[in-house]
Tab-separated table of C-alpha atoms and ligand atoms in Angstrom:
chain	number	residue	atom	x	y	z
A	125	MET	CA	-20.098	-7.544	11.569
A	126	LYS	CA	-23.120	-8.251	12.757
A	127	ARG	CA	-25.131	-5.137	11.818
A	128	ARG	CA	-23.510	-5.838	8.105
A	129	GLN	CA	-25.068	-9.437	7.942
A	130	ILE	CA	-28.261	-7.699	7.085
A	131	LEU	CA	-26.812	-7.104	3.618
A	132	THR	CA	-27.850	-10.786	2.698
A	133	LEU	CA	-25.920	-12.514	-0.181
A	134	SER	CA	-29.319	-12.882	-1.750
A	135	ALA	CA	-29.596	-8.904	-1.633
A	136	LEU	CA	-26.052	-8.875	-3.387
A	137	ALA	CA	-27.098	-11.229	-5.803
A	138	LEU	CA	-29.759	-8.769	-6.852
A	139	ALA	CA	-26.954	-6.299	-7.708
A	140	LEU	CA	-24.271	-8.512	-8.801
A	141	PRO	CA	-23.857	-10.142	-12.374
A	142	TYR	CA	-24.130	-13.608	-12.059
A	143	ARG	CA	-20.422	-14.818	-13.102
A	144	SER	CA	-18.818	-12.656	-10.390
A	145	LEU	CA	-21.224	-13.619	-7.227
A	146	PHE	CA	-20.320	-16.992	-8.767
A	147	ALA	CA	-16.958	-16.747	-8.401
A	148	GLN	CA	-16.771	-15.140	-5.343
A	149	ALA	CA	-18.703	-17.817	-4.062
A	150	HIS	CA	-16.182	-20.277	-5.271
A	151	HIS	CA	-13.137	-18.357	-4.098
A	152	GLY	CA	-14.581	-18.571	-0.627
A	153	MET	CA	-14.594	-22.270	-0.946
A	154	GLN	CA	-10.987	-22.901	-2.685
A	155	HIS	CA	-9.791	-21.359	0.886
A	156	ARG	CA	-11.160	-24.472	2.443
A	157	ASN	CA	-9.740	-26.734	0.141
A	158	MET	CA	-6.046	-25.055	0.347
A	159	ASP	CA	-3.300	-27.442	1.123
A	160	MET	CA	0.111	-26.849	3.455
A	161	SER	CA	1.901	-25.680	0.380
A	162	GLY	CA	-0.429	-23.012	-0.616
A	163	HIS	CA	-1.822	-24.964	-3.492
A	164	HIS	CA	-5.591	-25.152	-4.512
A	165	SER	CA	-6.410	-28.621	-4.253
A	166	GLY	CA	-10.338	-28.151	-5.126
A	167	SER	CA	-12.076	-27.194	-8.338
A	168	ASN	CA	-11.370	-23.829	-9.425
A	169	SER	CA	-14.352	-21.648	-11.434
A	170	GLY	CA	-13.807	-18.517	-12.677
A	171	LEU	CA	-10.373	-17.894	-11.479
A	172	LEU	CA	-6.839	-18.985	-13.019
A	173	ALA	CA	-5.669	-21.756	-10.533
A	174	LEU	CA	-2.371	-20.964	-8.415
A	175	GLY	CA	-0.334	-23.650	-10.086
A	176	ALA	CA	-0.742	-22.395	-13.502
A	177	LEU	CA	1.983	-19.399	-12.362
A	178	PRO	CA	5.544	-20.499	-12.554
A	179	HIS	CA	6.619	-20.409	-8.543
A	180	GLY	CA	9.921	-21.057	-7.123
A	181	GLU	CA	11.955	-18.901	-9.896
A	182	ARG	CA	14.962	-17.218	-8.804
A	183	LEU	CA	13.600	-13.700	-7.598
A	184	ARG	CA	14.898	-10.865	-10.076
A	185	PRO	CA	15.762	-7.451	-8.718
A	186	LEU	CA	13.461	-5.181	-9.604
A	187	GLU	CA	14.086	-3.272	-13.188
A	188	LYS	CA	15.989	0.004	-12.994
A	189	LEU	CA	14.561	3.566	-14.253
A	190	GLN	CA	17.467	4.597	-16.285
A	191	ASN	CA	18.840	8.392	-15.538
A	192	GLU	CA	18.826	10.056	-18.828
A	193	SER	CA	20.758	13.141	-17.412
A	194	THR	CA	24.735	13.193	-17.338
A	195	GLN	CA	24.674	16.337	-14.909
A	196	ALA	CA	25.561	15.680	-10.788
A	197	GLY	CA	22.031	16.188	-8.912
A	198	ARG	CA	19.726	15.676	-11.510
A	199	PHE	CA	17.530	12.733	-12.370
A	200	THR	CA	15.783	12.736	-16.002
A	201	ALA	CA	13.867	9.846	-17.469
A	202	ARG	CA	10.735	8.975	-19.295
A	203	LEU	CA	7.729	7.178	-17.849
A	204	SER	CA	4.791	5.802	-19.722
A	205	ALA	CA	1.586	4.250	-18.752
A	206	GLN	CA	0.759	1.719	-21.446
A	207	THR	CA	-1.459	-1.135	-21.779
A	208	GLN	CA	0.931	-4.213	-22.315
A	209	GLY	CA	0.370	-7.879	-22.657
A	210	ILE	CA	2.662	-10.018	-20.361
A	211	LYS	CA	2.757	-13.686	-20.328
A	212	LEU	CA	2.475	-14.567	-16.912
A	213	ALA	CA	0.576	-17.929	-17.408
A	214	LYS	CA	1.199	-20.036	-20.715
A	215	PRO	CA	-0.620	-20.055	-22.465
A	216	TYR	CA	-2.295	-16.930	-22.121
A	217	VAL	CA	-1.542	-13.370	-22.720
A	218	SER	CA	-2.349	-11.100	-19.731
A	219	GLN	CA	-3.724	-7.547	-20.714
A	220	MET	CA	-2.344	-5.361	-18.148
A	221	TYR	CA	-1.523	-1.782	-17.128
A	222	THR	CA	2.522	-1.004	-16.880
A	223	TYR	CA	4.823	1.512	-16.491
A	224	ASN	CA	7.271	1.047	-19.402
A	225	GLY	CA	6.095	-1.927	-20.216
A	226	ASN	CA	6.759	-3.458	-16.349
A	227	ALA	CA	4.490	-4.440	-13.777
A	228	PRO	CA	5.589	-3.689	-11.195
A	229	GLY	CA	7.110	-0.686	-12.841
A	230	PRO	CA	10.648	0.533	-12.746
A	231	LEU	CA	12.318	1.238	-9.676
A	232	ILE	CA	13.604	5.398	-9.264
A	233	GLU	CA	16.679	5.458	-7.751
A	234	VAL	CA	17.488	9.215	-6.289
A	235	TYR	CA	19.333	10.884	-3.929
A	236	GLU	CA	18.520	13.619	-1.210
A	237	GLY	CA	19.280	16.891	-3.099
A	238	ASP	CA	18.346	15.788	-6.874
A	239	THR	CA	16.374	17.392	-8.882
A	240	VAL	CA	13.899	14.797	-10.667
A	241	ASP	CA	12.125	15.315	-14.167
A	242	ILE	CA	10.070	12.887	-15.374
A	243	LEU	CA	8.491	13.419	-18.652
A	244	PHE	CA	5.272	11.077	-18.152
A	245	TYR	CA	3.375	9.894	-21.250
A	246	ASN	CA	-0.324	8.397	-20.790
A	247	GLN	CA	-0.571	5.938	-23.577
A	248	LEU	CA	-3.624	4.752	-21.593
A	249	PRO	CA	-7.119	4.710	-23.247
A	250	GLU	CA	-8.316	6.630	-19.872
A	251	ALA	CA	-6.837	9.711	-17.849
A	252	THR	CA	-4.290	8.801	-15.213
A	253	THR	CA	-1.787	10.869	-12.610
A	254	VAL	CA	1.470	9.610	-11.040
A	255	HIS	CA	1.211	10.384	-7.710
A	256	TRP	CA	4.406	9.893	-5.176
A	257	HIS	CA	3.330	8.501	-2.173
A	258	GLY	CA	4.888	9.714	0.458
A	259	LEU	CA	7.245	12.082	-1.234
A	260	PRO	CA	7.235	15.837	-0.036
A	261	VAL	CA	6.941	17.334	-3.697
A	262	PRO	CA	4.968	20.349	-4.487
A	263	PRO	CA	1.369	19.372	-4.666
A	264	ASP	CA	0.809	20.294	-8.416
A	265	GLN	CA	3.484	17.784	-9.105
A	266	ASP	CA	1.764	14.825	-6.983
A	267	GLY	CA	-0.714	13.558	-9.242
A	268	ASN	CA	-3.510	14.682	-7.416
A	269	PRO	CA	-7.136	13.780	-8.938
A	270	GLN	CA	-7.740	17.661	-9.921
A	271	ASP	CA	-4.570	17.320	-12.243
A	272	PRO	CA	-5.409	14.342	-14.417
A	273	VAL	CA	-3.223	13.340	-17.661
A	274	ALA	CA	-5.705	12.957	-20.339
A	275	PRO	CA	-5.041	9.697	-22.818
A	276	GLY	CA	-2.098	10.906	-25.539
A	277	GLU	CA	-0.734	13.446	-23.207
A	278	GLN	CA	2.300	13.957	-21.783
A	279	ARG	CA	3.295	16.230	-18.877
A	280	HIS	CA	6.651	16.740	-16.845
A	281	TYR	CA	6.709	15.777	-12.910
A	282	ARG	CA	9.552	18.044	-11.763
A	283	PHE	CA	10.701	18.226	-7.898
A	284	THR	CA	13.821	18.594	-5.877
A	285	LEU	CA	14.159	16.282	-3.030
A	286	PRO	CA	14.747	18.125	0.319
A	287	GLU	CA	17.590	16.799	2.789
A	288	GLY	CA	16.358	14.464	5.355
A	289	SER	CA	13.899	12.795	2.912
A	290	ALA	CA	15.522	9.477	2.461
A	291	GLY	CA	13.294	6.538	2.771
A	292	THR	CA	11.294	4.318	0.867
A	293	TYR	CA	8.437	5.298	-1.095
A	294	TRP	CA	6.152	4.366	-4.241
A	295	TYR	CA	4.754	5.617	-7.125
A	296	HIS	CA	1.110	4.777	-7.971
A	297	PRO	CA	-1.705	6.328	-10.413
A	298	HIS	CA	-4.443	8.451	-8.415
A	299	PRO	CA	-7.098	9.595	-11.068
A	300	HIS	CA	-10.641	10.238	-9.417
A	301	GLY	CA	-12.565	7.191	-9.245
A	302	GLN	CA	-10.220	4.980	-11.145
A	303	THR	CA	-7.511	4.331	-8.601
A	304	ALA	CA	-8.298	1.074	-7.861
A	305	MET	CA	-8.774	-0.648	-11.215
A	306	GLN	CA	-5.781	0.919	-12.407
A	307	VAL	CA	-3.278	-0.181	-9.842
A	308	ALA	CA	-5.205	-3.923	-9.895
A	309	ARG	CA	-4.372	-3.875	-13.706
A	310	GLY	CA	-0.832	-3.493	-12.607
A	311	LEU	CA	0.321	0.183	-12.258
A	312	ALA	CA	2.741	0.784	-9.523
A	313	GLY	CA	6.333	1.221	-8.980
A	314	THR	CA	9.117	1.348	-6.133
A	315	LEU	CA	11.350	4.220	-5.285
A	316	ILE	CA	14.158	5.000	-3.286
A	317	VAL	CA	15.496	8.337	-1.887
A	318	HIS	CA	18.936	7.782	-0.785
A	319	SER	CA	21.066	10.061	1.751
A	320	ARG	CA	24.671	10.547	1.415
A	321	THR	CA	25.505	10.104	4.949
A	322	ASP	CA	23.701	6.604	5.542
A	323	PRO	CA	24.921	5.092	8.007
A	324	LEU	CA	23.840	1.667	6.715
A	325	ALA	CA	25.530	2.347	2.866
A	326	GLU	CA	27.757	-0.686	3.048
A	327	MET	CA	24.556	-3.083	4.096
A	328	PRO	CA	23.634	-4.982	0.274
A	329	GLU	CA	20.268	-4.393	-0.322
A	330	GLN	CA	17.417	-6.646	-1.519
A	331	HIS	CA	13.839	-5.324	-2.364
A	332	TRP	CA	10.736	-7.093	-1.998
A	333	MET	CA	7.584	-5.143	-3.320
A	334	ILE	CA	4.621	-7.191	-2.864
A	335	SER	CA	1.240	-6.467	-4.611
A	336	ASP	CA	-1.563	-9.340	-5.392
A	337	LEU	CA	-2.646	-9.776	-8.591
A	338	ARG	CA	-6.362	-11.509	-9.422
A	339	LEU	CA	-6.696	-13.505	-12.781
A	340	ASP	CA	-9.450	-15.338	-14.084
A	341	GLU	CA	-9.393	-18.416	-15.823
A	342	GLN	CA	-7.763	-17.019	-18.989
A	343	ALA	CA	-5.415	-15.047	-17.229
A	344	GLN	CA	-7.012	-11.873	-17.202
A	345	ILE	CA	-7.735	-8.883	-14.779
A	346	PRO	CA	-11.217	-9.043	-14.010
A	347	PRO	CA	-13.538	-6.292	-12.869
A	348	ASN	CA	-14.375	-5.622	-9.047
A	349	THR	CA	-17.333	-7.493	-7.940
A	350	MET	CA	-19.331	-5.808	-4.996
A	351	LEU	CA	-17.061	-7.593	-2.577
A	352	ASP	CA	-14.288	-5.974	-3.727
A	353	TRP	CA	-15.719	-2.419	-3.272
A	354	MET	CA	-17.153	-3.133	0.007
A	355	ASN	CA	-13.711	-4.965	1.659
A	356	GLY	CA	-11.025	-3.888	-0.834
A	357	ARG	CA	-9.433	-6.103	-3.549
A	358	GLU	CA	-7.592	-9.179	-2.930
A	359	GLY	CA	-6.202	-11.091	-5.673
A	360	GLN	CA	-5.362	-14.896	-5.416
A	361	PHE	CA	-1.618	-14.476	-6.480
A	362	ILE	CA	0.528	-12.605	-4.008
A	363	LEU	CA	3.589	-11.671	-5.786
A	364	ILE	CA	7.417	-10.405	-5.262
A	365	ASN	CA	8.605	-8.016	-7.480
A	366	GLY	CA	5.681	-9.419	-9.830
A	367	GLN	CA	6.707	-13.139	-9.417
A	368	TYR	CA	4.803	-15.860	-7.635
A	369	GLN	CA	6.567	-17.788	-4.586
A	370	PRO	CA	10.061	-17.160	-5.637
A	371	SER	CA	12.904	-18.016	-3.835
A	372	THR	CA	15.848	-15.905	-2.772
A	373	SER	CA	19.186	-15.773	-0.964
A	374	LEU	CA	20.053	-12.941	1.549
A	375	ALA	CA	23.747	-12.281	1.671
A	376	PRO	CA	24.964	-11.526	5.079
A	377	ASN	CA	23.725	-8.532	6.705
A	378	THR	CA	20.951	-7.669	3.793
A	379	ARG	CA	19.029	-4.659	4.170
A	380	LEU	CA	15.590	-5.455	3.198
A	381	ARG	CA	13.365	-2.686	1.810
A	382	ILE	CA	9.678	-4.007	1.965
A	383	TRP	CA	6.633	-2.572	0.163
A	384	ASN	CA	3.006	-3.404	0.633
A	385	SER	CA	1.091	-2.250	-2.667
A	386	CYS	CA	-1.666	-4.603	-2.015
A	387	SER	CA	-5.100	-2.542	-2.714
A	388	ALA	CA	-6.520	-3.796	0.745
A	389	ARG	CA	-3.961	-6.791	1.554
A	390	TYR	CA	-2.773	-6.787	5.363
A	391	LEU	CA	0.846	-8.755	5.514
A	392	ARG	CA	1.576	-9.824	8.590
A	393	LEU	CA	4.991	-11.199	7.732
A	394	GLN	CA	6.904	-13.989	9.235
A	395	VAL	CA	9.634	-15.955	8.559
A	396	ASP	CA	9.871	-19.367	9.946
A	397	GLY	CA	12.904	-19.714	12.384
A	398	CYS	CA	14.030	-16.031	11.991
A	399	GLN	CA	13.199	-12.703	13.480
A	400	TRP	CA	12.885	-8.988	12.170
A	401	VAL	CA	14.755	-6.102	13.453
A	402	LEU	CA	12.800	-3.173	12.484
A	403	LEU	CA	15.486	-0.576	11.192
A	404	GLY	CA	13.286	1.930	9.269
A	405	THR	CA	9.633	2.736	8.204
A	406	ASP	CA	8.004	4.816	5.141
A	407	GLY	CA	9.814	7.848	5.864
A	408	GLY	CA	13.013	6.468	6.774
A	409	LEU	CA	15.507	5.064	9.287
A	410	LEU	CA	14.472	4.822	12.822
A	411	GLU	CA	16.675	6.453	15.718
A	412	SER	CA	18.135	3.307	16.533
A	413	ALA	CA	17.011	-0.406	15.461
A	414	ARG	CA	14.026	-2.083	17.431
A	415	PRO	CA	14.342	-5.304	19.210
A	416	PRO	CA	13.999	-8.380	17.454
A	417	SER	CA	10.061	-9.406	16.702
A	418	ASP	CA	8.418	-12.211	15.012
A	419	GLU	CA	6.143	-10.620	13.029
A	420	LEU	CA	5.923	-7.315	10.951
A	421	LEU	CA	2.656	-6.099	9.904
A	422	LEU	CA	2.450	-4.232	6.695
A	423	VAL	CA	-1.067	-2.746	6.178
A	424	PRO	CA	-1.619	-1.193	2.481
A	425	GLY	CA	0.320	1.419	1.221
A	426	GLN	CA	3.192	0.969	3.970
A	427	ARG	CA	6.930	0.095	3.454
A	428	VAL	CA	9.847	-1.177	6.259
A	429	GLU	CA	13.443	-0.929	6.389
A	430	ALA	CA	14.343	-4.881	8.039
A	431	LEU	CA	17.325	-6.753	8.742
A	432	LEU	CA	16.232	-10.463	9.504
A	433	ILE	CA	17.918	-12.435	11.814
A	434	SER	CA	18.609	-16.222	12.483
A	435	GLU	CA	20.782	-17.868	14.751
A	436	GLN	CA	22.110	-20.806	11.789
A	437	ASP	CA	22.063	-20.477	8.056
A	438	ARG	CA	18.221	-21.732	7.132
A	439	ALA	CA	16.344	-22.523	3.991
A	440	THR	CA	12.985	-21.103	5.034
A	441	THR	CA	9.717	-19.588	4.211
A	442	LEU	CA	8.593	-15.972	4.051
A	443	ARG	CA	4.609	-16.191	5.271
A	444	ALA	CA	1.669	-13.635	5.331
A	445	LEU	CA	-0.353	-14.975	8.358
A	446	TYR	CA	-3.950	-14.182	8.742
A	447	TYR	CA	-4.900	-11.178	9.929
A	448	ASP	CA	-8.259	-10.351	10.688
A	449	ARG	CA	-9.659	-7.162	9.246
A	450	HIS	CA	-13.136	-7.636	10.054
A	451	LYS	CA	-14.205	-7.946	6.638
A	452	MET	CA	-18.286	-7.264	5.723
A	453	MET	CA	-20.304	-9.997	4.948
A	454	VAL	CA	-17.739	-12.551	4.526
A	455	GLU	CA	-16.948	-15.843	6.999
A	456	GLU	CA	-13.024	-16.235	6.694
A	457	ARG	CA	-11.153	-19.041	7.818
A	458	PRO	CA	-7.720	-18.365	9.088
A	459	GLN	CA	-5.159	-18.845	6.301
A	460	ASP	CA	-1.640	-18.061	5.934
A	461	TYR	CA	0.163	-17.929	2.414
A	462	VAL	CA	3.636	-18.706	1.124
A	463	LEU	CA	5.190	-15.844	-0.281
A	464	ALA	CA	8.750	-17.212	-1.063
A	465	HIS	CA	11.243	-19.487	-0.001
A	466	VAL	CA	14.496	-17.814	1.524
A	467	GLN	CA	17.889	-18.816	2.314
A	468	VAL	CA	19.099	-16.686	5.555
A	469	PRO	CA	22.637	-16.663	6.429
A	470	LYS	CA	23.352	-17.047	10.080
A	471	GLN	CA	23.219	-13.565	11.659
A	472	GLY	CA	22.904	-11.135	14.052
A	473	ASN	CA	22.303	-7.732	14.727
A	474	ASN	CA	24.953	-6.410	16.705
A	475	PHE	CA	26.677	-4.725	13.663
A	476	VAL	CA	23.967	-2.459	13.332
A	477	PRO	CA	25.274	1.238	14.468
A	478	ALA	CA	23.337	1.823	18.000
A	479	ARG	CA	22.279	5.521	16.358
A	480	LEU	CA	21.014	5.221	12.659
A	481	ARG	CA	19.768	9.192	12.740
A	482	ASP	CA	19.024	12.392	14.170
A	483	THR	CA	16.383	12.756	16.603
A	484	ILE	CA	13.086	12.464	15.120
A	485	HIS	CA	10.661	15.167	16.295
A	486	LEU	CA	8.423	18.008	15.131
A	487	GLY	CA	8.275	20.214	18.620
A	488	GLN	CA	5.083	21.367	20.095
A	489	PRO	CA	1.654	21.474	18.113
A	490	THR	CA	-0.098	25.112	17.973
A	491	ALA	CA	-3.107	23.263	15.974
A	492	LYS	CA	-5.240	20.457	16.316
A	493	LYS	CA	-7.262	18.610	13.611
A	494	LYS	CA	-10.092	15.743	14.063
A	495	VAL	CA	-11.158	13.297	11.522
A	496	THR	CA	-13.550	10.636	11.916
A	497	PHE	CA	-13.365	7.687	9.310
A	498	SER	CA	-17.113	6.010	9.451
A	499	GLU	CA	-19.567	3.717	7.634
A	500	MET	CA	-22.565	4.403	6.644
A	501	ASP	CA	-25.102	3.131	9.454
A	502	MET	CA	-27.357	0.289	7.292
A	503	SER	CA	-28.926	-1.298	10.237
A	504	HIS	CA	-32.195	0.263	9.391
A	505	ASP	CA	-32.058	-0.182	5.874
A	506	ASP	CA	-33.321	-3.047	3.930
A	507	HIS	CA	-32.635	-1.984	0.353
A	508	ASP	CA	-30.638	-4.056	-2.279
A	509	MET	CA	-26.769	-3.409	-1.848
A	510	SER	CA	-26.052	-1.119	-5.001
A	511	MET	CA	-23.133	0.881	-6.416
A	512	SER	CA	-24.633	4.014	-5.639
A	513	MET	CA	-25.372	2.753	-1.882
A	514	LEU	CA	-21.388	2.188	-2.115
A	515	GLN	CA	-21.058	5.376	-3.227
A	516	SER	CA	-22.241	6.422	-0.257
A	517	MET	CA	-21.067	4.188	2.515
A	518	PHE	CA	-17.490	5.524	3.245
A	519	MET	CA	-17.358	8.775	4.654
A	520	ILE	CA	-14.332	11.135	6.389
A	521	ASN	CA	-16.016	13.741	8.727
A	522	GLY	CA	-19.220	12.653	7.537
A	523	LYS	CA	-18.747	13.007	4.295
A	524	VAL	CA	-18.011	11.476	1.107
A	525	TYR	CA	-15.073	12.618	-1.385
A	526	ASN	CA	-15.862	15.838	-3.456
A	527	MET	CA	-12.809	16.787	-5.256
A	528	ASP	CA	-13.895	20.529	-5.131
A	529	ARG	CA	-14.580	20.753	-2.009
A	530	ILE	CA	-12.036	21.983	0.701
A	531	ASP	CA	-12.408	19.734	3.795
A	532	LEU	CA	-9.826	20.612	6.032
A	533	GLN	CA	-7.186	23.920	6.193
A	534	SER	CA	-3.568	23.859	7.830
A	535	LYS	CA	-1.349	27.003	7.950
A	536	LEU	CA	2.015	26.547	5.788
A	537	GLY	CA	4.465	25.261	8.308
A	538	GLU	CA	2.674	24.727	11.161
A	539	VAL	CA	2.939	21.857	13.537
A	540	GLU	CA	-0.439	19.983	14.245
A	541	LEU	CA	-1.786	17.411	16.645
A	542	TRP	CA	-4.083	15.412	14.395
A	543	GLN	CA	-6.701	12.603	16.313
A	544	VAL	CA	-8.049	10.266	13.644
A	545	PHE	CA	-10.511	8.176	14.849
A	546	ASN	CA	-12.330	4.861	13.220
A	547	ASP	CA	-15.706	4.912	13.920
A	548	SER	CA	-16.267	1.672	12.063
A	549	HIS	CA	-16.137	-2.395	12.612
A	550	MET	CA	-13.220	-2.787	10.132
A	551	ASP	CA	-9.753	-1.932	9.603
A	552	HIS	CA	-9.020	1.264	7.591
A	553	PRO	CA	-5.126	2.529	6.858
A	554	PHE	CA	-5.227	6.118	7.336
A	555	HIS	CA	-2.944	8.035	4.554
A	556	LEU	CA	-1.771	11.509	4.239
A	557	HIS	CA	-0.043	13.088	1.199
A	558	GLY	CA	3.015	15.020	0.948
A	559	THR	CA	4.834	14.746	4.222
A	560	GLN	CA	5.802	12.387	7.074
A	561	PHE	CA	4.275	12.390	10.530
A	562	ILE	CA	4.953	11.312	14.060
A	563	VAL	CA	2.575	8.775	15.869
A	564	THR	CA	2.531	9.800	19.467
A	565	GLU	CA	-0.514	8.000	21.049
A	566	ARG	CA	-3.267	5.322	20.372
A	567	GLU	CA	-6.629	4.766	22.152
A	568	GLN	CA	-8.706	2.092	21.949
A	569	ALA	CA	-11.634	0.781	24.157
A	570	GLY	CA	-10.703	3.494	26.653
A	571	GLN	CA	-6.805	2.720	26.553
A	572	ARG	CA	-4.325	5.288	26.195
A	573	LEU	CA	-1.209	3.850	25.089
A	574	THR	CA	2.035	5.971	24.374
A	575	GLU	CA	3.362	5.215	20.981
A	576	PRO	CA	7.086	3.299	22.054
A	577	TYR	CA	8.978	4.999	19.435
A	578	PRO	CA	8.831	7.621	17.099
A	579	ALA	CA	9.037	7.327	13.639
A	580	TRP	CA	8.159	9.121	9.956
A	581	ARG	CA	4.894	7.612	8.675
A	582	ASP	CA	2.914	8.571	5.498
A	583	THR	CA	0.475	5.378	6.336
A	584	ILE	CA	-1.031	4.139	9.649
A	585	ASN	CA	-3.443	1.433	10.250
A	586	LEU	CA	-6.876	2.176	12.368
A	587	GLN	CA	-8.320	-0.816	13.903
A	588	PRO	CA	-12.150	-0.696	14.876
A	589	TYR	CA	-12.889	2.124	17.261
A	590	GLU	CA	-9.225	3.216	17.704
A	591	THR	CA	-7.503	6.486	17.690
A	592	VAL	CA	-4.150	7.600	16.629
A	593	TYR	CA	-2.934	10.808	17.350
A	594	PHE	CA	-0.107	12.020	15.420
A	595	LEU	CA	2.170	15.043	14.967
A	596	VAL	CA	2.230	16.731	11.301
A	597	LYS	CA	3.699	19.628	9.731
A	598	GLN	CA	2.954	20.501	5.757
A	599	ASP	CA	5.782	22.672	3.862
A	600	GLN	CA	4.431	23.784	0.595
A	601	PRO	CA	1.230	25.057	-0.366
A	602	GLY	CA	-1.584	23.546	-2.026
A	603	ILE	CA	-4.045	20.767	-1.998
A	604	ARG	CA	-3.265	17.748	-0.298
A	605	MET	CA	-5.244	14.201	0.198
A	606	PHE	CA	-5.668	12.054	3.002
A	607	HIS	CA	-7.696	8.990	2.831
A	608	CYS	CA	-7.993	5.295	3.300
A	609	HIS	CA	-5.641	3.229	1.685
A	610	ILE	CA	-7.944	0.400	0.927
A	611	LEU	CA	-7.888	1.876	-2.745
A	612	GLU	CA	-11.570	0.808	-3.661
A	613	HIS	CA	-12.878	3.251	-0.256
A	614	GLU	CA	-10.742	5.871	-1.488
A	615	ASP	CA	-12.787	5.635	-4.999
A	616	LEU	CA	-15.842	5.440	-3.167
A	617	GLY	CA	-15.233	8.759	-1.686
A	618	MET	CA	-13.505	7.686	1.962
A	619	MET	CA	-11.053	10.761	1.058
A	620	ALA	CA	-10.784	14.438	1.909
A	621	ASN	CA	-9.153	17.495	0.765
A	622	LEU	CA	-6.334	19.415	2.921
A	623	LEU	CA	-5.788	22.855	1.657
A	624	VAL	CA	-2.240	23.994	2.860
A	625	SER	CA	-1.518	28.075	2.692
B	1109	LIG	CU1	-0.479	5.850	-2.179
B	1109	LIG	CU2	-3.454	8.745	-1.700
B	1109	LIG	O1	-2.144	7.160	-2.294
B	1110	LIG	CU1	0.089	9.037	-1.292
B	1111	LIG	CU1	-10.826	1.396	4.367
């Protein structure tokens, strides 16, 4: 952080269009003028006022993608990426990127064993792909940046979901260098794989897809500023299922599935007077429910299944508490956000079965991988910050992403121990494609801690100078990406290719 202050705001001003710098500076000021209700009380330059979006409306369930197949075990549907004007704040029409006209995109609900065939149509003015975040789909069906779908083109995404893949996933674009802006414009959707032997099948479900959105004074989506590229973009509106501060009530024993599909925002979720009981992570249920906790941290890309418990019926508030992820060049004032108003019934967790699934394990590793996230050391550097500097700033194993370079290789089916080190002053969420891994240990400041419980994950946070160890196995040949899931960092090259063969 100190080191970064060498990049003074005046250096930044040279590289930034005046207007966006102005908007950024005022955005910072607004934070100091926020009152308890979470609304801006100060003036609002450059950005749409928080009060301009309807709030307090009933939370709507996610729109579902219709299965056009009548055959058992098949899911056939059409998905198109298209520009769409959406009335978010009257009288404006916000121009967004959508899947089938919706932001967020439709929920895809499938079962283990299903064969999925999605006819994708790119109606955007630019190339895109559809990446199935967390799913074990073949690499050539996974929307890699090497497989762009040109504007006006169609293609099928086809895959069969193996047994054991039940979990909470999502899909989003992954084109080379354009992921962050396409997601910022609205492209992302949810996907759930159900199991036919789900021990919690009786629990009602509620889905909270949390994203954020930045709107300017005309309710349009502005491009990234230099600070967005550096720290990841955070919109002033935090949305659930596309709605701002909605209200919802939970039926007794509701199984919540929660997605953090923000580009960069860390969500430290808390519900006043209630506790979370964690039931599952990215790749499905835990072996057993975790003891109750007050907070749930979801970093960008992560998902959970959870239960809220309360000693009495409550009308309460879902908040995102301040999380310091050590942004560069930004003096942050701790700030909590109201995400939703929630009615929680009096309920405990004693109805949850003691065992939720078979053992989560992968066996002994027979190979090792070392991955280091780093940032260019600019302590001796006094140039002005520019886009080209940013494009060489975020690295994996000392290199910026090159689509055509193979960075690491793994053998098909071999269990590996990965050691991922964050050699930087800032948090970065690590994500690996095509499979789920099991974190075994974490190490920070010379302290090595055994992970308290096994869980299937595809995204894990790395605090500054933290090392995370995990076990992993890739079961399909081809190229997989691993990267920072702050989408701006991914686009700037904090990504690498793993060849599985
Ligand atoms: Cu959701 Cu390559 O990522
Ligand atoms: Cu992914
Ligand atoms: Cu990052």
